[in-house]
mmCIF file of C-alpha atoms in Angstrom:
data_model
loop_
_atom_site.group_PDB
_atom_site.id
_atom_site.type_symbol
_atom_site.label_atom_id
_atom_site.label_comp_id
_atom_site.label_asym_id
_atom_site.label_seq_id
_atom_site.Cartn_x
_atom_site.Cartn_y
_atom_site.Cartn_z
ATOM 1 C CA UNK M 64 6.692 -9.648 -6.708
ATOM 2 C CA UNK M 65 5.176 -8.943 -3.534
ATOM 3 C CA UNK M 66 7.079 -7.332 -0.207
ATOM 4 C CA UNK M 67 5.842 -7.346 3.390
ATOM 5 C CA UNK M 68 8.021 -4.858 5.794
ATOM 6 C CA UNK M 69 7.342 -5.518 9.289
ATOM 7 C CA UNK M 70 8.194 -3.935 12.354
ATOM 8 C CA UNK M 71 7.199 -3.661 15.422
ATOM 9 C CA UNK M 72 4.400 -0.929 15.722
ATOM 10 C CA UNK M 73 4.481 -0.457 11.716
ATOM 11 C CA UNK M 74 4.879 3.496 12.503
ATOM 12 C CA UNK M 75 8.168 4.401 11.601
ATOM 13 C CA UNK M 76 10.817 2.106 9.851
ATOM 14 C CA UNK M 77 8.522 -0.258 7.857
ATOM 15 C CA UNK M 78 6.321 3.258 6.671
ATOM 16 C CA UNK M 79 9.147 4.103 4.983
ATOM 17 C CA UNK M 80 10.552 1.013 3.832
ATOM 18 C CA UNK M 81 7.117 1.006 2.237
ATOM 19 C CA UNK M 82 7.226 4.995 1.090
ATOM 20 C CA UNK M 83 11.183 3.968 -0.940
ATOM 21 C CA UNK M 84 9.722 0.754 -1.952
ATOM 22 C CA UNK M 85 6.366 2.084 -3.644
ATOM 23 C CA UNK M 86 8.662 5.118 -5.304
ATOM 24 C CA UNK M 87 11.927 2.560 -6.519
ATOM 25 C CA UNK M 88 9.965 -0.645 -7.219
ATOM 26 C CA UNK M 89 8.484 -1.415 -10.370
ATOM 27 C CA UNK M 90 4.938 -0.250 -10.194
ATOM 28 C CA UNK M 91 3.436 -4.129 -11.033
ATOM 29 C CA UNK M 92 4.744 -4.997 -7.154
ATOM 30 C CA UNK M 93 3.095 -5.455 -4.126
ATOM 31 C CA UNK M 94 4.063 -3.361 -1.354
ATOM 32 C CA UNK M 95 2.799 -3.426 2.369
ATOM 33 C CA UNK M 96 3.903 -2.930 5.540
ATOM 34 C CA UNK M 97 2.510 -4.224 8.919
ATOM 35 C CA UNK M 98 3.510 -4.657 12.850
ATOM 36 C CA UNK M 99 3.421 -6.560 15.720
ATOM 37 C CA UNK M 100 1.112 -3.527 17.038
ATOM 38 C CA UNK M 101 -0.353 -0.528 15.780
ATOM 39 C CA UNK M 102 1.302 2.561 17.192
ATOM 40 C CA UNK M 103 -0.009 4.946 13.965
ATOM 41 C CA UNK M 104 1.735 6.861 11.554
ATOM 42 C CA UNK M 105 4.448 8.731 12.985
ATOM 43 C CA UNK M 106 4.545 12.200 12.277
ATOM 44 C CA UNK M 107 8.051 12.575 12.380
ATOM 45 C CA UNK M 108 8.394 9.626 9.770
ATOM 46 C CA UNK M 109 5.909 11.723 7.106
ATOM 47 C CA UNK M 110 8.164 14.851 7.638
ATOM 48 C CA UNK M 111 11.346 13.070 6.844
ATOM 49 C CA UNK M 112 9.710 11.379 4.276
ATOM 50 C CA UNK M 113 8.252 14.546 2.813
ATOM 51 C CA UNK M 114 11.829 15.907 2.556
ATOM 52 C CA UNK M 115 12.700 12.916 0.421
ATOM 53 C CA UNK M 116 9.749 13.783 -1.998
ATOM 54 C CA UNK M 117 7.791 10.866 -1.019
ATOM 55 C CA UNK M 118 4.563 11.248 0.750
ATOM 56 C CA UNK M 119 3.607 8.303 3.371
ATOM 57 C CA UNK M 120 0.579 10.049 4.962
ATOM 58 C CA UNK M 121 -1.785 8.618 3.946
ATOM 59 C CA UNK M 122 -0.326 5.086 4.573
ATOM 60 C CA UNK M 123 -1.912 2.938 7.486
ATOM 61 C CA UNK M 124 -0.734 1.351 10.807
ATOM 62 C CA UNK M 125 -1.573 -2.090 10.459
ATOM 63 C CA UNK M 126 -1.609 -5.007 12.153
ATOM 64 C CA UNK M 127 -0.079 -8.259 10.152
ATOM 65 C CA UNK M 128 -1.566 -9.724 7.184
ATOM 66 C CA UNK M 129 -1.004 -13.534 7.522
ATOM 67 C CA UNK M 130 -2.459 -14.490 3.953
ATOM 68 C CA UNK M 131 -0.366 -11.692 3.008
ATOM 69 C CA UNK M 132 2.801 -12.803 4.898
ATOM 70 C CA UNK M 133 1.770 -16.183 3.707
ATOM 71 C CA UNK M 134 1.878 -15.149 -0.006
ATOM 72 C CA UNK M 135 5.043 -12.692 -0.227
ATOM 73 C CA UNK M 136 7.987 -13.293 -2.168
ATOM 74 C CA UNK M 137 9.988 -11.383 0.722
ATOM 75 C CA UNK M 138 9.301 -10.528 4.456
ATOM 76 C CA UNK M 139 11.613 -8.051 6.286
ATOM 77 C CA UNK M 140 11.947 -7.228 9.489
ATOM 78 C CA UNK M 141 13.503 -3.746 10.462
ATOM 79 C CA UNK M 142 13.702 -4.216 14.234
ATOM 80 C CA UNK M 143 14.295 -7.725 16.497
ATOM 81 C CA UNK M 144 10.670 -7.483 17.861
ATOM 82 C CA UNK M 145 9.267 -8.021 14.626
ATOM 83 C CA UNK M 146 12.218 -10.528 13.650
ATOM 84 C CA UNK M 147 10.920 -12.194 16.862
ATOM 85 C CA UNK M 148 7.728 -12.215 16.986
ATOM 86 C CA UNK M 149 7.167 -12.666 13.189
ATOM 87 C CA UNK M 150 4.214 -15.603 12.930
ATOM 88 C CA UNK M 151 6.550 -18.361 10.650
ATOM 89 C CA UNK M 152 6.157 -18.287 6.640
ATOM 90 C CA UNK M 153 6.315 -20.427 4.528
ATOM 91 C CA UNK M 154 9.553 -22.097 3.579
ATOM 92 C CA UNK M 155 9.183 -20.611 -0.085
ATOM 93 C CA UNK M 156 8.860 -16.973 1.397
ATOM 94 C CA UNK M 157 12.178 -15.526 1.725
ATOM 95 C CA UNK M 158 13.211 -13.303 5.029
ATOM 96 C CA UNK M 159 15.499 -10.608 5.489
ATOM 97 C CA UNK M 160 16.179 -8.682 8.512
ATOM 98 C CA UNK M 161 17.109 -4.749 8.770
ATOM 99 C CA UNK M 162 18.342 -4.848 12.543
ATOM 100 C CA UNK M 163 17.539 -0.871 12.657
ATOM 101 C CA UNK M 164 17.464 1.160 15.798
ATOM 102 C CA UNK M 165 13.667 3.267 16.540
ATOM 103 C CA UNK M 166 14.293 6.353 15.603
ATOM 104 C CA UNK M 167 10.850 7.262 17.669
ATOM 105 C CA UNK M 168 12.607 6.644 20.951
ATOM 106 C CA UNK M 169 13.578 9.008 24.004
ATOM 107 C CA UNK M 170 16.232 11.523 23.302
ATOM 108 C CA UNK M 171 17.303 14.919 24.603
ATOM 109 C CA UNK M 172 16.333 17.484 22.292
ATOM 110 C CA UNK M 173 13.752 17.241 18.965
ATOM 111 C CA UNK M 174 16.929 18.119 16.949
ATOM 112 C CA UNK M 175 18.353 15.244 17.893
ATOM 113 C CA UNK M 176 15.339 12.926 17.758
ATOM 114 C CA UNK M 177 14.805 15.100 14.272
ATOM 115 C CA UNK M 178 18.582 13.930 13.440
ATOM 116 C CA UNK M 179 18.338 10.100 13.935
ATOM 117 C CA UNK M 180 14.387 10.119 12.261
ATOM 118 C CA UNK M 181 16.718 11.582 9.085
ATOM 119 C CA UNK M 182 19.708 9.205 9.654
ATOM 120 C CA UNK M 183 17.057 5.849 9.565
ATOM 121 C CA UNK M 184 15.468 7.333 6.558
ATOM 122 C CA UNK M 185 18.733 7.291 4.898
ATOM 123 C CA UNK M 186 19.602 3.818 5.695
ATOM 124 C CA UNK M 187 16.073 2.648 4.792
ATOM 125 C CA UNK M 188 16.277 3.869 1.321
ATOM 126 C CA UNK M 189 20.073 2.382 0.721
ATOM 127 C CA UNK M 190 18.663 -0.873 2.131
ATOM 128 C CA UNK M 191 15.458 -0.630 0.099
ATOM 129 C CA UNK M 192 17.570 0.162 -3.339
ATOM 130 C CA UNK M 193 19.653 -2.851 -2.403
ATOM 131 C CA UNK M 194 16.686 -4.932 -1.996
ATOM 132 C CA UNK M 195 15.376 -3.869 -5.036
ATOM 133 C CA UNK M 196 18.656 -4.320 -7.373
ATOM 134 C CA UNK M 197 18.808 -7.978 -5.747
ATOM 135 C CA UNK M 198 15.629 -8.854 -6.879
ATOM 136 C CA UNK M 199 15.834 -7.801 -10.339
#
């Protein structure tokens, strides 16, 4: 089984759809994540990550794979930029989208931008175990 997250500056949401991936997936799949862009690793995305027990920092930002893309078994897209701008698959490769809000955006205080980095997390790794239990 091979997965592809994609997003748009693979920094934030598709590093940790990665991170819950590589820690709930059986260990014979492929994992990756990619973007649009590379906006590297988000710090904020390793901390919440690191309060989840799964380290992400040493995963990359990078830019999208297409014999990769081409050869997943799944290709999901956590954010309309990447649903949008996602080169086309093959028909065989199937696509979900995780229409997620950046958690890396403006906000009024690091508590809350701290808050919603936490909240994302959260719904990443629900989505991800759903993904997974699908699968199997």
């Amino acid at each position: 089984m091979q997965l592809y997250f994609l997003c748009t500056g693979n920094s934030a949401r598709s590093q940790m759809a990665e991170g819950f991936a590589k820690q709930y997936a059986p260990k014979d799949w492929q994992i990756k994540s990619a973007g649009i862009e590379q906006h590297g690793l988000n710090p904020l995305a390793v901390a919440v990550m690191q309060e989840s027990n799964i380290d992400i920092s040493m995963q990359t930002s990078d830019l999208i794979d297409l014999a990769y893309l081409n050869s997943s078994d799944y290709v999901i897209t956590l954010c309309g930029d990447a649903r949008d701008k996602c080169p086309i698959a093959p028909a065989a490769v199937k696509r979900r989208h995780w229409p997620l809000l950046d958690p890396a955006r403006p906000y009024d205080s690091a508590d809350e931008e701290l808050a919603m980095f936490r909240l994302t997390r959260d719904k990443i790794e629900r989505l991800v175990n759903e993904l997974i239990q699908n699968i199997r």
